């Protein structure tokens, strides 16, 4: 009986070790594929959820896969803390272990990232001096030219995802004390602009934007993601 129990323990340890070796190999291959397709300086950290891994691998279906990219540059700007979560993923284990990820398909890919305010300011009209977060909303300060008149002001703006990227739109204005006033309609014509971040990796298009102290927290989603079509 003692020998039998020892055998069971040894087999259990072997299964756990084999499970962890297999999951590391699969994670590394997914990270290699993403790094190669997006010309990343560093291979992203990949984590396949669920335990044990091998039971998912035998079935070829995985509950979720997290890909932590970090900084990513594209469409003329750099974002920070890019994370992508793939859910309901199907991929044969043999393909992953033999470095073939083209058959990997995710039902949904959800990407999150932070767009720093200096990147946003890079697409703003001339005259914008700073963009910052406040409890009242996103504040754009500067001196704006409206019909040939230079007017210093602080403007509260909203941000929203559009087909062209992140649209920044003035919603209220705070004039400098003793200075000239300017109508909101005129300011909107002068200050509305778009940051051309239309999508994040894996074809995920912007669905939500939330200002924060660190920058614009953006969320993007994609459906029916095929690794064979990555670009």
XYZ file of C-alpha atoms in Angstrom:
231
model
C 0.000 0.000 0.000
C 2.824 2.388 0.851
C 4.517 1.712 -2.487
C 1.204 2.299 -4.254
C 0.711 5.633 -2.511
C 4.248 6.693 -3.405
C 3.549 5.765 -7.029
C 0.371 7.861 -7.013
C 2.260 10.851 -5.585
C 5.034 10.487 -8.162
C 2.515 10.296 -10.998
C 0.661 13.324 -9.678
C 3.889 15.321 -9.508
C 4.804 14.216 -13.019
C 1.410 15.294 -14.338
C 1.677 18.705 -12.685
C 5.203 19.227 -13.989
C 4.152 18.094 -17.467
C 1.148 20.380 -17.330
C 3.306 23.405 -16.430
C 5.890 22.587 -19.093
C 3.186 22.325 -21.748
C 1.516 25.589 -20.742
C 4.840 27.470 -20.769
C 5.604 26.179 -24.258
C 2.166 27.211 -25.510
C 2.403 30.654 -23.875
C 5.835 31.271 -25.370
C 4.622 30.397 -28.845
C 1.639 32.742 -28.643
C 3.908 35.518 -27.360
C 6.394 34.882 -30.177
C 3.635 35.098 -32.783
C 2.253 38.382 -31.446
C 5.744 39.918 -31.126
C 6.642 38.943 -34.687
C 3.417 40.159 -36.271
C 3.483 43.543 -34.533
C 7.261 44.134 -34.581
C 7.406 44.369 -30.794
C 10.754 45.097 -29.164
C 9.981 42.574 -26.422
C 7.921 39.407 -26.425
C 4.702 39.995 -24.473
C 3.908 38.055 -21.329
C 1.215 35.477 -22.015
C -0.878 33.641 -19.430
C -3.307 30.863 -20.327
C -6.046 30.724 -17.694
C -7.514 27.611 -16.148
C -5.966 24.594 -14.441
C -5.027 22.021 -15.375
C -3.883 23.225 -18.779
C -3.705 19.773 -20.370
C -7.428 19.096 -19.955
C -8.123 22.252 -21.954
C -5.426 21.356 -24.460
C -6.843 17.901 -25.125
C -10.189 19.505 -25.913
C -8.534 22.278 -27.929
C -10.550 24.979 -26.143
C -9.281 27.550 -23.653
C -11.354 29.756 -21.390
C -9.112 32.813 -21.584
C -5.642 33.897 -22.607
C -4.115 37.151 -21.321
C -1.455 38.922 -23.388
C 0.400 41.733 -21.604
C 2.205 43.830 -24.179
C 3.149 46.969 -22.222
C 4.083 49.851 -24.527
C 2.872 49.638 -28.116
C 3.326 52.075 -31.006
C 1.009 52.377 -33.968
C -1.004 54.878 -35.988
C 1.413 57.652 -35.117
C 1.412 57.395 -31.321
C 2.498 55.209 -28.401
C 0.154 53.777 -25.774
C 1.065 52.303 -22.382
C -0.064 49.250 -20.402
C -1.553 47.458 -23.394
C -3.265 44.256 -22.265
C -5.298 41.922 -24.471
C -7.624 39.208 -23.179
C -8.769 36.460 -25.535
C -11.858 34.534 -24.464
C -13.310 31.251 -25.707
C -10.175 30.352 -27.636
C -9.879 27.265 -29.832
C -6.481 25.907 -30.885
C -5.108 22.381 -31.252
C -2.313 21.718 -28.751
C -0.212 20.056 -31.458
C -0.222 23.295 -33.445
C 0.878 25.391 -30.476
C 3.676 23.013 -29.532
C 4.879 22.776 -33.132
C 4.959 26.580 -33.479
C 1.854 26.824 -35.644
C -0.560 29.435 -34.319
C -2.435 30.157 -37.542
C -5.311 27.918 -36.434
C -5.839 29.789 -33.158
C -9.242 31.485 -33.077
C -10.711 33.630 -30.274
C -14.403 34.376 -30.010
C -13.650 37.779 -28.461
C -10.530 39.889 -27.966
C -10.715 42.739 -25.458
C -7.825 45.210 -25.368
C -7.175 47.954 -22.829
C -4.468 50.630 -22.871
C -3.584 54.123 -21.650
C -3.139 56.951 -24.149
C -0.938 59.587 -22.442
C -2.079 63.184 -22.630
C 1.100 64.332 -24.358
C 0.218 61.968 -27.207
C -3.286 63.452 -27.362
C -1.829 66.971 -27.393
C 0.283 66.046 -30.394
C -2.887 66.016 -32.526
C -4.478 69.123 -31.007
C -4.834 72.420 -32.912
C -2.171 75.092 -32.434
C -2.583 77.101 -29.277
C -3.215 74.156 -26.968
C -0.714 74.405 -24.122
C -1.784 71.566 -21.842
C -4.283 68.736 -21.468
C -4.961 67.453 -17.977
C -7.456 65.509 -15.906
C -9.632 67.079 -13.213
C -12.722 65.996 -11.278
C -14.713 68.410 -13.461
C -13.586 66.665 -16.631
C -10.754 66.769 -19.137
C -9.271 70.279 -19.259
C -7.625 71.818 -22.323
C -5.805 75.089 -21.634
C -4.327 77.462 -24.161
C -4.791 80.504 -26.335
C -7.143 79.907 -29.228
C -7.587 81.822 -32.450
C -11.218 82.412 -33.334
C -11.963 84.657 -36.321
C -8.512 86.178 -35.998
C -8.786 86.924 -32.283
C -6.432 85.221 -29.797
C -8.405 84.265 -26.698
C -6.869 82.581 -23.613
C -9.225 80.058 -22.086
C -9.564 76.715 -20.329
C -11.977 74.366 -22.045
C -13.720 71.274 -20.679
C -13.886 68.610 -23.375
C -15.426 65.176 -23.845
C -13.796 62.227 -25.600
C -15.588 59.535 -27.573
C -14.673 56.674 -29.928
C -15.546 57.216 -33.593
C -14.740 55.468 -36.867
C -11.802 57.864 -37.266
C -10.391 57.543 -33.738
C -10.796 59.469 -30.475
C -12.896 62.591 -31.030
C -12.257 65.492 -28.633
C -15.164 67.958 -28.384
C -15.470 71.134 -26.230
C -18.524 71.191 -23.939
C -17.846 74.278 -21.787
C -15.357 77.127 -21.539
C -13.775 79.068 -18.680
C -12.498 82.479 -19.797
C -9.554 84.288 -18.300
C -10.549 86.980 -15.800
C -11.102 90.303 -17.538
C -10.490 88.795 -20.960
C -12.810 88.590 -23.978
C -15.504 85.943 -24.083
C -16.064 83.447 -26.842
C -19.111 81.404 -27.726
C -18.986 77.644 -27.283
C -20.143 77.133 -30.872
C -17.191 79.110 -32.220
C -14.800 77.282 -29.918
C -16.072 73.909 -31.080
C -15.267 74.820 -34.670
C -11.752 75.825 -33.647
C -10.907 73.139 -31.106
C -12.701 69.910 -32.030
C -10.076 67.388 -33.186
C -9.456 63.652 -33.560
C -6.649 61.420 -32.296
C -6.351 58.781 -35.067
C -6.249 55.725 -32.795
C -8.930 53.629 -34.485
C -7.930 50.207 -33.231
C -5.526 48.262 -31.051
C -3.732 44.988 -31.952
C -5.716 41.902 -33.017
C -8.109 44.125 -34.938
C -9.772 45.459 -31.775
C -11.672 48.690 -32.451
C -12.280 51.334 -29.801
C -15.516 50.941 -27.859
C -15.003 53.043 -24.713
C -12.785 55.870 -23.444
C -12.432 57.101 -19.862
C -10.194 60.031 -18.792
C -7.963 59.343 -15.783
C -5.019 60.943 -14.027
C -2.584 58.889 -16.141
C -4.217 59.453 -19.511
C -7.151 58.209 -21.539
C -8.111 54.684 -20.514
C -9.273 53.090 -23.765
C -11.055 49.791 -24.381
C -11.295 48.050 -27.722
C -12.939 44.805 -28.820
C -12.831 42.422 -31.746
C -14.846 39.302 -32.542
C -13.916 36.059 -34.273
C -10.180 36.776 -34.179
C -8.081 34.469 -36.398
C -4.333 34.504 -35.787
C -3.847 33.656 -39.448
C -5.202 37.124 -40.277
C -3.086 39.173 -37.874
C -1.813 42.448 -39.275
